PDB file of C-alpha atoms in Angstrom:
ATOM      1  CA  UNK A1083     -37.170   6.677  34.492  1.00 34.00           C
ATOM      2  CA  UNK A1084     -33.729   7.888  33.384  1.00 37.00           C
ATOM      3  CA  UNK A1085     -31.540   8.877  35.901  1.00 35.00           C
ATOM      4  CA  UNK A1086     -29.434  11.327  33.867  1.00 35.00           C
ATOM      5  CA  UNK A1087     -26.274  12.834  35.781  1.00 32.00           C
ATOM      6  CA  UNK A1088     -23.409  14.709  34.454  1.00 35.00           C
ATOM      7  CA  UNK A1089     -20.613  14.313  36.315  1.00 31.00           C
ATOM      8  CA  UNK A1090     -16.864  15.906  36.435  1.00 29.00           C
ATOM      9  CA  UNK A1091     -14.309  13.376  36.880  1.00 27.00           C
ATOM     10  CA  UNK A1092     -10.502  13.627  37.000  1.00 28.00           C
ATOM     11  CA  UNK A1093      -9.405  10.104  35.805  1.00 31.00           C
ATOM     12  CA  UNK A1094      -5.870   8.635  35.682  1.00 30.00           C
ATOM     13  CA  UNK A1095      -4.755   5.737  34.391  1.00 30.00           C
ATOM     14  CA  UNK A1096      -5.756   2.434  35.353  1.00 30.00           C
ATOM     15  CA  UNK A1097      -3.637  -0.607  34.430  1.00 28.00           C
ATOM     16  CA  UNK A1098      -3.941  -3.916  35.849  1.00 30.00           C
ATOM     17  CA  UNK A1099      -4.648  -8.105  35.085  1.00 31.00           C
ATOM     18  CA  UNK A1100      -7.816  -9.246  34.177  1.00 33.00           C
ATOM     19  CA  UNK A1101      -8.811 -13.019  32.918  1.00 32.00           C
ATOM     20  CA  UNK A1102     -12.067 -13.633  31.338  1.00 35.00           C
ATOM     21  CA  UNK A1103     -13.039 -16.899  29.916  1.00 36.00           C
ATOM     22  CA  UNK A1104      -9.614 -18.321  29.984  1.00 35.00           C
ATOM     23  CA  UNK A1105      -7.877 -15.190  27.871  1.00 40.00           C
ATOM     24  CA  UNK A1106      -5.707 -13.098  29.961  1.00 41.00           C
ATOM     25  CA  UNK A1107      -6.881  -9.546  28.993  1.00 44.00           C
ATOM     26  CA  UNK A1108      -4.110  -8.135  29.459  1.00 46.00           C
ATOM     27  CA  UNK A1109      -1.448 -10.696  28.657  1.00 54.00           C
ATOM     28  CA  UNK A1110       1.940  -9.760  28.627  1.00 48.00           C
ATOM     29  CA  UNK A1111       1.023  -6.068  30.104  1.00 53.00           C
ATOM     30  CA  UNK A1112       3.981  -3.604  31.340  1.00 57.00           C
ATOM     31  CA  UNK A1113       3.375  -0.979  33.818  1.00 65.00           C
ATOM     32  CA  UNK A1114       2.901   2.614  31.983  1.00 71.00           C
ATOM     33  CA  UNK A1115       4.176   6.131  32.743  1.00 80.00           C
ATOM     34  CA  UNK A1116       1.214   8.218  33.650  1.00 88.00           C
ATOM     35  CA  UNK A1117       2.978  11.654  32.752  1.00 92.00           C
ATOM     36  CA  UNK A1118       4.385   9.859  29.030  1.00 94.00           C
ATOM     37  CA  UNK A1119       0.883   9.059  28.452  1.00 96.00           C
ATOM     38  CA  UNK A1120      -0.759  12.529  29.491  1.00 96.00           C
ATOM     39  CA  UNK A1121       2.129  14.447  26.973  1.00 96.00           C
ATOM     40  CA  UNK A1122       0.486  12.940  23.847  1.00 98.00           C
ATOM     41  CA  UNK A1123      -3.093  14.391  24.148  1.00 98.00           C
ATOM     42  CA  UNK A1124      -3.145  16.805  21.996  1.00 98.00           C
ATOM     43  CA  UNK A1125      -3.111  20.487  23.613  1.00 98.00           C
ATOM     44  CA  UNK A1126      -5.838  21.636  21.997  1.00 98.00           C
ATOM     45  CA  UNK A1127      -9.669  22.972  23.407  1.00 97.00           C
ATOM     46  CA  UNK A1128     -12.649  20.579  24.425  1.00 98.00           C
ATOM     47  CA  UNK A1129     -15.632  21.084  22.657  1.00 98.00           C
ATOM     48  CA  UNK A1130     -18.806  19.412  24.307  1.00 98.00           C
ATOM     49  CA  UNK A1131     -17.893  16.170  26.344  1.00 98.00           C
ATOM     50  CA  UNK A1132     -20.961  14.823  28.794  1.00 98.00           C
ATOM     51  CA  UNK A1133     -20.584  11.883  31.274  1.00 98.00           C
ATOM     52  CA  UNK A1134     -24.600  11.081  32.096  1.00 98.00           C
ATOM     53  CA  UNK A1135     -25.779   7.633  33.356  1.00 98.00           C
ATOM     54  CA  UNK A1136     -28.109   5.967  31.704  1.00 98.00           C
ATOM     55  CA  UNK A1137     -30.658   3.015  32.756  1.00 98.00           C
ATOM     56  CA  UNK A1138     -29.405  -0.115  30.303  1.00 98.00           C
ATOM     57  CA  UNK A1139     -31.907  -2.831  29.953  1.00 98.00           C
ATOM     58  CA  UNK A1140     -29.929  -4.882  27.986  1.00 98.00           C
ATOM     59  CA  UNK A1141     -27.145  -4.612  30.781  1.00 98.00           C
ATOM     60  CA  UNK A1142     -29.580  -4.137  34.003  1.00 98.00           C
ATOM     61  CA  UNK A1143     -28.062  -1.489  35.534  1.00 98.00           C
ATOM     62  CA  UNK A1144     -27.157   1.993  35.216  1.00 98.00           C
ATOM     63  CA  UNK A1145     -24.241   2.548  33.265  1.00 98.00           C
ATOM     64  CA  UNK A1146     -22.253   6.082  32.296  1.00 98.00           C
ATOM     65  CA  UNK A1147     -22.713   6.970  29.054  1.00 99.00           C
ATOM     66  CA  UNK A1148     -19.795   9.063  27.443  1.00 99.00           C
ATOM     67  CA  UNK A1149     -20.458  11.720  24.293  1.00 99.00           C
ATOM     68  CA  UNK A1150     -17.767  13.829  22.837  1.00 99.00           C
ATOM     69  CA  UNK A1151     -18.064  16.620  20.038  1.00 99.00           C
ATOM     70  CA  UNK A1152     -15.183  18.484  18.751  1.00 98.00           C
ATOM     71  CA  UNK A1153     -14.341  21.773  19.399  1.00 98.00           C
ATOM     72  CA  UNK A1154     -16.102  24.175  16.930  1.00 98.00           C
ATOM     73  CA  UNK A1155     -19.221  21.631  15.906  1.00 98.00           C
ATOM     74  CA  UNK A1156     -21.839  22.792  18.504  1.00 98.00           C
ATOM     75  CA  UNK A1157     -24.086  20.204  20.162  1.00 98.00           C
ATOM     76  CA  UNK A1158     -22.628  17.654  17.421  1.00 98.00           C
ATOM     77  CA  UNK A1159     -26.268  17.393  16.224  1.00 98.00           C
ATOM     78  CA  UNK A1160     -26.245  15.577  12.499  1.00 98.00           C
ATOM     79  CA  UNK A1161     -22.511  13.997  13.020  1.00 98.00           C
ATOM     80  CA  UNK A1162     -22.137  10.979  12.471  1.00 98.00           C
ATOM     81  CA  UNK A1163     -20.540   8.307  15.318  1.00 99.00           C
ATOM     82  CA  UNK A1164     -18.118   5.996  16.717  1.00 99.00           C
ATOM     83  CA  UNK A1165     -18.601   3.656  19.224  1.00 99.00           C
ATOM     84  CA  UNK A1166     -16.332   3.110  21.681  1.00 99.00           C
ATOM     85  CA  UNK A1167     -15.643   0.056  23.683  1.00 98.00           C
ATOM     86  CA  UNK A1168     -13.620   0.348  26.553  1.00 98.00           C
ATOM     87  CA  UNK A1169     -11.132  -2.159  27.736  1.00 98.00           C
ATOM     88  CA  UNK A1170     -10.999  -4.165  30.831  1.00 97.00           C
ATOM     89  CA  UNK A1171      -9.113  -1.986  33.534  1.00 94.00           C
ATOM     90  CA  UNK A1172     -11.171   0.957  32.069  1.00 97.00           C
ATOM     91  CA  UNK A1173     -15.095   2.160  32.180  1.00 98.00           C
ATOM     92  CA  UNK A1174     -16.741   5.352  30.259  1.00 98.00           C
ATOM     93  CA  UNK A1175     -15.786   7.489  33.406  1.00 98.00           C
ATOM     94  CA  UNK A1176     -12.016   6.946  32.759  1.00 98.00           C
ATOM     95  CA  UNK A1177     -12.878   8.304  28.649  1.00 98.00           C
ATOM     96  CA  UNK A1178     -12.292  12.205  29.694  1.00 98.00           C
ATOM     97  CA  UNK A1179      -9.112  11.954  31.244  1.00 97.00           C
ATOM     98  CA  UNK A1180      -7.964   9.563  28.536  1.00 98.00           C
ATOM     99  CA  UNK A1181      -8.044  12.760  26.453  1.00 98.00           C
ATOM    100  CA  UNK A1182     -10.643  11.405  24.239  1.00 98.00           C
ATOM    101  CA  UNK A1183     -11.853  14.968  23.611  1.00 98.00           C
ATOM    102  CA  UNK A1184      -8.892  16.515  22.941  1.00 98.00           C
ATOM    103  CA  UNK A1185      -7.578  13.680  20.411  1.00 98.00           C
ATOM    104  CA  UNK A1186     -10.937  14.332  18.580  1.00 98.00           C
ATOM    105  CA  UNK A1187     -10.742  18.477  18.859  1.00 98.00           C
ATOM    106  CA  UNK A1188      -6.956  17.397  17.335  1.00 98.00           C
ATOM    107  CA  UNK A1189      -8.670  15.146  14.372  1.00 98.00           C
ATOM    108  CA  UNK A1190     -10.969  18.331  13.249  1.00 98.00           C
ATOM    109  CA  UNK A1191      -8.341  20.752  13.474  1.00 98.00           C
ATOM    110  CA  UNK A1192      -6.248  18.850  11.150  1.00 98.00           C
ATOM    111  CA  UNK A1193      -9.081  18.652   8.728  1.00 98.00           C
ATOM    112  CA  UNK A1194     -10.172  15.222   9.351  1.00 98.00           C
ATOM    113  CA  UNK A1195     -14.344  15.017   8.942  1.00 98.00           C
ATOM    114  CA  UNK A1196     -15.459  15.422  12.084  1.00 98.00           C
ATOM    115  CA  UNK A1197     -17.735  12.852  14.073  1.00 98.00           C
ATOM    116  CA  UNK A1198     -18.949  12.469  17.283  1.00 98.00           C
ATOM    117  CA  UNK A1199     -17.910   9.681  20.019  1.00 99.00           C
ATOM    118  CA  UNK A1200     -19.878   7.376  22.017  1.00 99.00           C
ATOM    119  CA  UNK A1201     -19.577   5.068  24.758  1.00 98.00           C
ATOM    120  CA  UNK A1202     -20.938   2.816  27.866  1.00 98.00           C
ATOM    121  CA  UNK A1203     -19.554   1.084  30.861  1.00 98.00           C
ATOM    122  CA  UNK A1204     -19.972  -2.372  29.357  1.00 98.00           C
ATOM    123  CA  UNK A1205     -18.791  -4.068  32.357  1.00 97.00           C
ATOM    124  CA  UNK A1206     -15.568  -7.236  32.282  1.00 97.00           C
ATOM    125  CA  UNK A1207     -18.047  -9.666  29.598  1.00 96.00           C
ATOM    126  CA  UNK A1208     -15.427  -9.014  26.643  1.00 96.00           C
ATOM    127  CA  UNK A1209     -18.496  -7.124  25.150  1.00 98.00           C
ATOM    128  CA  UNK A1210     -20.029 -10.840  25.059  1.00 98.00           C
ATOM    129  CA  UNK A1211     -23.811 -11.729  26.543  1.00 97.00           C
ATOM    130  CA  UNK A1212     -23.541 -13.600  30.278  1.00 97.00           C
ATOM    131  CA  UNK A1213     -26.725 -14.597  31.530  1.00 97.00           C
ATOM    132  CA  UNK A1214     -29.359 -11.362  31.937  1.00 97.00           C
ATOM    133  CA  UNK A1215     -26.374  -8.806  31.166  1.00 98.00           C
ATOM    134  CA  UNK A1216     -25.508  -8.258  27.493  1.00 98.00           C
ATOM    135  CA  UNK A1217     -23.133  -5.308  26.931  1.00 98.00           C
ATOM    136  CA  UNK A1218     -23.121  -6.023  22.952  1.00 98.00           C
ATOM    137  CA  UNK A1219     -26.679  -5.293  22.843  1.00 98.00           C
ATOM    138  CA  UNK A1220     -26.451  -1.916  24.622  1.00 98.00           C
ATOM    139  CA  UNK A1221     -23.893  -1.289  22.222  1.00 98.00           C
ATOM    140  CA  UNK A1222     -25.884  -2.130  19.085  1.00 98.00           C
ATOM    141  CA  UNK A1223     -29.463  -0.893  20.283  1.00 98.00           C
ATOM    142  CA  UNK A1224     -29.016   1.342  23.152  1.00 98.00           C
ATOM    143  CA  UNK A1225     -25.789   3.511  22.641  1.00 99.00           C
ATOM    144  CA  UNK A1226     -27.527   4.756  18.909  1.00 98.00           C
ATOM    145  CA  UNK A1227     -30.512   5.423  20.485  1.00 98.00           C
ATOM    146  CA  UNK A1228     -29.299   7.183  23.460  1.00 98.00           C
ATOM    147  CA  UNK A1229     -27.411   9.217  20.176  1.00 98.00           C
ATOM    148  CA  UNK A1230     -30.337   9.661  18.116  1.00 98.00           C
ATOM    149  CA  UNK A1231     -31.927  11.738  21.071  1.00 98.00           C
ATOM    150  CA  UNK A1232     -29.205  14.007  20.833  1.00 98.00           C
ATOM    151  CA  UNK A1233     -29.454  14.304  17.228  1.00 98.00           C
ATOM    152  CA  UNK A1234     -26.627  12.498  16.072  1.00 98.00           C
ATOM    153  CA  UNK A1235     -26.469  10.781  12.723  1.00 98.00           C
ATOM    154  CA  UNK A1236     -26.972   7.358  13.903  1.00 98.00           C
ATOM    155  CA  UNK A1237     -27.309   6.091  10.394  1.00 98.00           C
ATOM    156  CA  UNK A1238     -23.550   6.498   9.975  1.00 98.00           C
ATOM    157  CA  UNK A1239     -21.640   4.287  12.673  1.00 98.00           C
ATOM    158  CA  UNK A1240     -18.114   3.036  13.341  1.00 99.00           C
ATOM    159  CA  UNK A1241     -16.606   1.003  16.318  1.00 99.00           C
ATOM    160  CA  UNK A1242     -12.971   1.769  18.280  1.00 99.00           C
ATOM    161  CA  UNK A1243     -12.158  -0.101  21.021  1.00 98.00           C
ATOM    162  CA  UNK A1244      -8.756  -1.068  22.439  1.00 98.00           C
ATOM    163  CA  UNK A1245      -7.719  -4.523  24.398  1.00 98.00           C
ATOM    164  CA  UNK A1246     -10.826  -6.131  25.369  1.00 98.00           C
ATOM    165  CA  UNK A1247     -12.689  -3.391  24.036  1.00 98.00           C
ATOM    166  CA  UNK A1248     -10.905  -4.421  20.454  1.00 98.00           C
ATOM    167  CA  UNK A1249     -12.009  -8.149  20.958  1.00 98.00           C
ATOM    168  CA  UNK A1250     -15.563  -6.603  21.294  1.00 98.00           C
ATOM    169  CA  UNK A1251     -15.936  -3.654  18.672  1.00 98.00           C
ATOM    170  CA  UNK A1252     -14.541  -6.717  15.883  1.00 98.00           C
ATOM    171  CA  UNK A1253     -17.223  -9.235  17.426  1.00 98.00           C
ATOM    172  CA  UNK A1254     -20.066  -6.984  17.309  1.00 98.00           C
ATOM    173  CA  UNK A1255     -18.995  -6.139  13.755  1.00 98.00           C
ATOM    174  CA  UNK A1256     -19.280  -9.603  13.137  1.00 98.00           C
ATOM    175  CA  UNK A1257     -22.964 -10.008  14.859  1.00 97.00           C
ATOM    176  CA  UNK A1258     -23.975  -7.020  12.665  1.00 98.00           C
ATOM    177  CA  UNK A1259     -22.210  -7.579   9.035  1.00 96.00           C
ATOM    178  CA  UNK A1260     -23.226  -4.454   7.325  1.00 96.00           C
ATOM    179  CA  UNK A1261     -24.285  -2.170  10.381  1.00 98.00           C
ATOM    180  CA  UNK A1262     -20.554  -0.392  10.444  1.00 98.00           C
ATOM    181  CA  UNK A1263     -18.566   1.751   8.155  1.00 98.00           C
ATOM    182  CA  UNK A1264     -15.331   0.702   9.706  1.00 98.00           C
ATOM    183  CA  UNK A1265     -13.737  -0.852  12.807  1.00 98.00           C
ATOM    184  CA  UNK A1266     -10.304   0.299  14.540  1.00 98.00           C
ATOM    185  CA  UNK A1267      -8.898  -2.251  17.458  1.00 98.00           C
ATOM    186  CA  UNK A1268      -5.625  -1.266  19.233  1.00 98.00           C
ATOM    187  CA  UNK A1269      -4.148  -4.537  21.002  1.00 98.00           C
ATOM    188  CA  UNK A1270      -7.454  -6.844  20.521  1.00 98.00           C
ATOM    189  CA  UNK A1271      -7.369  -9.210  23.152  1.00 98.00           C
ATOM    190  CA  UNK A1272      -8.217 -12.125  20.541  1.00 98.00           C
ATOM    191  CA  UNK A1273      -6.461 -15.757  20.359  1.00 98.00           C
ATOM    192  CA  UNK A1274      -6.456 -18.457  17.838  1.00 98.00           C
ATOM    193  CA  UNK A1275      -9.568 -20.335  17.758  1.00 97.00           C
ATOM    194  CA  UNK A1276     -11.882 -17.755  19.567  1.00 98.00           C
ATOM    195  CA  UNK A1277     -15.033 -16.710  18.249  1.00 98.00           C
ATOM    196  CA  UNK A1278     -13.323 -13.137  16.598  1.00 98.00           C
ATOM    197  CA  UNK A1279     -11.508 -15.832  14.751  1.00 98.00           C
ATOM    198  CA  UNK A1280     -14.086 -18.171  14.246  1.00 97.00           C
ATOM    199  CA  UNK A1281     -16.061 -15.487  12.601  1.00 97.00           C
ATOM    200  CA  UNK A1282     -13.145 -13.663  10.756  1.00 97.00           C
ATOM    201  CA  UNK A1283     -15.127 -13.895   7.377  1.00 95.00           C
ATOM    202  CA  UNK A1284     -17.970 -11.893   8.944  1.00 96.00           C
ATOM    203  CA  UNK A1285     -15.932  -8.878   8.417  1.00 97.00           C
ATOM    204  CA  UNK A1286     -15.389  -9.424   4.483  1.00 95.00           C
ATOM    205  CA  UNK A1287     -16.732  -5.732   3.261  1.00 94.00           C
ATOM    206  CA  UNK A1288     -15.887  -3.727   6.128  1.00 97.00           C
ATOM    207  CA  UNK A1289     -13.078  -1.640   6.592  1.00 98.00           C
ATOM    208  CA  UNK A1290     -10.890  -2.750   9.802  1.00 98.00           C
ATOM    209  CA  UNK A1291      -7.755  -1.840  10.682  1.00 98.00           C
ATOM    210  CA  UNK A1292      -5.307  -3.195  13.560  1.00 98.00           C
ATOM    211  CA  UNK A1293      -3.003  -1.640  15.567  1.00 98.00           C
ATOM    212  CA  UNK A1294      -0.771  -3.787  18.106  1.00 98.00           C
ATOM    213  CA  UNK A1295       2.995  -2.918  19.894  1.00 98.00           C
ATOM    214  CA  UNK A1296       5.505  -5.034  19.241  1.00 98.00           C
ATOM    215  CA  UNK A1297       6.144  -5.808  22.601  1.00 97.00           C
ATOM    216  CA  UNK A1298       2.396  -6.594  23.391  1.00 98.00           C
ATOM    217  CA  UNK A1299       2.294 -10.012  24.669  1.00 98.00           C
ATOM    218  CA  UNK A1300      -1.031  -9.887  21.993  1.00 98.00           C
ATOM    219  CA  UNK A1301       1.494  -9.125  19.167  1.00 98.00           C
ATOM    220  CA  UNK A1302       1.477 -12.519  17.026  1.00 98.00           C
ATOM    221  CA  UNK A1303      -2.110 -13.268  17.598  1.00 98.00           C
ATOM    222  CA  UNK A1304      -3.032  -9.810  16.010  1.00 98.00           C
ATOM    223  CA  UNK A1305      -0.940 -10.659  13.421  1.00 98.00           C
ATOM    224  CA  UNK A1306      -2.172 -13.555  12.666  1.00 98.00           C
ATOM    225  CA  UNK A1307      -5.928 -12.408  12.910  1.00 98.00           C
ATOM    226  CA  UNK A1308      -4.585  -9.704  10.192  1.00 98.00           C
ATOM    227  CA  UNK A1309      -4.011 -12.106   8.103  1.00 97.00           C
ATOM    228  CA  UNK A1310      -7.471 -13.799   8.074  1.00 96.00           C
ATOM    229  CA  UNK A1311      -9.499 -10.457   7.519  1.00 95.00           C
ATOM    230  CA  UNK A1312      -9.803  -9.351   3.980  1.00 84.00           C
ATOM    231  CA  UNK A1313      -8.169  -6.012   3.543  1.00 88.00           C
ATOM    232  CA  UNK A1314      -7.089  -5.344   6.966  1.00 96.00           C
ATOM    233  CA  UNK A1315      -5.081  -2.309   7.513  1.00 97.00           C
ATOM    234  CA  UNK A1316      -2.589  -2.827   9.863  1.00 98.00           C
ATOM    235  CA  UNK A1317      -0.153  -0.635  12.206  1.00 98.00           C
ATOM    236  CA  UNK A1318       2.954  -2.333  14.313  1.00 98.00           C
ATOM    237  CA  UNK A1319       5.424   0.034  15.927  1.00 97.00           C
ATOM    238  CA  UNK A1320       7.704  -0.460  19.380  1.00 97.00           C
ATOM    239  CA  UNK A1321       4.825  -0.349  22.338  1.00 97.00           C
ATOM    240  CA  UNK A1322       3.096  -2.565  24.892  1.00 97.00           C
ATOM    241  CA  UNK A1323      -0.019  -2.769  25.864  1.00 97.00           C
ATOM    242  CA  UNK A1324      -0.079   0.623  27.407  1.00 97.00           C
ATOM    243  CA  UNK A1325      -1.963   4.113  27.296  1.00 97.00           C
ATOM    244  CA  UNK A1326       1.316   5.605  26.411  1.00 97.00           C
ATOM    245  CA  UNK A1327       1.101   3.032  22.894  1.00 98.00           C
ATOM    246  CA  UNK A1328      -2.649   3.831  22.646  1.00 98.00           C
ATOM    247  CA  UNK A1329      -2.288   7.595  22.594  1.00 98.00           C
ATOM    248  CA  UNK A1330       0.452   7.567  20.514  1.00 98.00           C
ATOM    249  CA  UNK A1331      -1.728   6.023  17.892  1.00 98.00           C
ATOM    250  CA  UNK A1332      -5.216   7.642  18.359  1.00 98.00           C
ATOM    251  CA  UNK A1333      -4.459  10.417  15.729  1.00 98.00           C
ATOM    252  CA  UNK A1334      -4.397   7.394  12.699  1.00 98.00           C
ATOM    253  CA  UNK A1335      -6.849   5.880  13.787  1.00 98.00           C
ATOM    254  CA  UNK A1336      -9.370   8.590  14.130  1.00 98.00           C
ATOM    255  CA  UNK A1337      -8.228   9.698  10.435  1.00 98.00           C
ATOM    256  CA  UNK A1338      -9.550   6.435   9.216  1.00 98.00           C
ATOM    257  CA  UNK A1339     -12.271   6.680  11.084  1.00 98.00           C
ATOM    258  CA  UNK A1340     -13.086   9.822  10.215  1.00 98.00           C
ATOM    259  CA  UNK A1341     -13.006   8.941   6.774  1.00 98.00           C
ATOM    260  CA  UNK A1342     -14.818   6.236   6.743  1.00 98.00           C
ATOM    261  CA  UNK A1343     -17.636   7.969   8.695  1.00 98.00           C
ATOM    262  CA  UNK A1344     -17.649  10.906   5.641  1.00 98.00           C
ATOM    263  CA  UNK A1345     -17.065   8.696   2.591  1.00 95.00           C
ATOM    264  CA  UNK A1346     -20.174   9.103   0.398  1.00 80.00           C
TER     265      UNK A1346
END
């Protein structure tokens, strides 16, 4: 049985180290204003935004499950969605106080298609399978279904995640060559030689763009990942790897996304 809760959370920002597998996660990391961060979500109104848990096989354990529909588009029933892998000081709880809502209510009122978003708690695996607990496969088999029951337009997919979460939407891109109209990744946590490289060809056909600060300790490696993916749209501006950077970029990338998800 599904043990389906919605919850109200007030969520801050979390910021920390974290080393997986011998990458630092968040390598070169610089504490971040709160209040700098909070002033670039857009001041606009919610439209539907659930935090439910879900039971995740593939995972073996509950997990919250995050949905967001812009303001003005109902239940969001027929959109089409992004995925949304978090990063590894962050879980789907943290998603509504990141503002995700309001940066998407922002996308629609600007006239970007609109689209849905979508995301677990996939745990500190770097979106990778460890043992029993695979957090890519609840993102490529459970999150859509969990969508599909709420009528979203699970035929039409795209992946956004930031840090670790970046690592895993452009690895699960590469699992799935075909499966996604387009990735974003803010900061990636990727380094030369790691499977995201390994398997940079994977992503030949897909449209993937890359968004780093110039003062993210991740900088050159994203850089030089850029240069091994076909097409790559890229973004590098002054920023760390820091909310502040990541919500000062959110509006682009949910215009490509959004257009991605609409394009015929």
């Amino acid at each position: 049985m599904q043990r389906r809760r919605a919850l109200r959370i007030a969520a801050g920002v979390t910021l920390g180290a974290a080393a997986l597998g011998g990458v630092a996660l968040w390598r070169g990391s610089r504490p971040d204003d709160a209040e700098t961060a909070a002033k670039l979500v857009p001041d606009v109104p919610l439209g539907d935004e659930r935090l439910e848990q879900r039971s995740s096989a593939a995972r073996g354990a509950t997990v919250d499950f995050y949905t967001a529909v812009p303001a003005g588009h109902g239940d969001g029933r027929g959109l089409p969605v992004c995925l949304v892998l978090h990063g590894a000081s962050a879980t789907a709880a943290n998603f509504p106080g990141f503002g995700f809502g309001r940066f998407l209510s922002d996308a629609a009122r600007r006239g970007v298609p609109p689209f849905v978003l979508a995301g677990a708690t996939g745990g500190r695996l770097r979106w990778e399978p460890s043992g029993a607990d695979d957090p890519q496969r609840m993102a490529y088999e459970e999150i859509p279904a969990w969508c599909a029951e709420r009528g979203f337009d699970t035929t039409r997919l795209a992946l956004w995640g930031w840090s670790m979460g970046g690592y895993g939407a452009l690895r699960l891109a590469q699992s799935h060559p075909g499966a996604y109209r387009a990735v974003a990744a803010f900061s990636p946590a990727v380094a030369p030689g790691d499977r995201v490289f390994a398997g940079a060809s994977a992503l030949t056909g897909t449209p993937v763009a890359l968004w780093c600060g110039e003062q993210d300790g991740f900088y050159e490696d994203v850089r030089a990942l850029a240069a091994t993916i076909p097409a790559a749209t890229t973004g590098y501006a002054p920023g760390a790897h820091t909310r502040t950077y990541w919500n000062s970029i959110t509006p682009a990338a949910f215009d490509f996304l959004g257009r991605a998800l609409s394009a015929a």
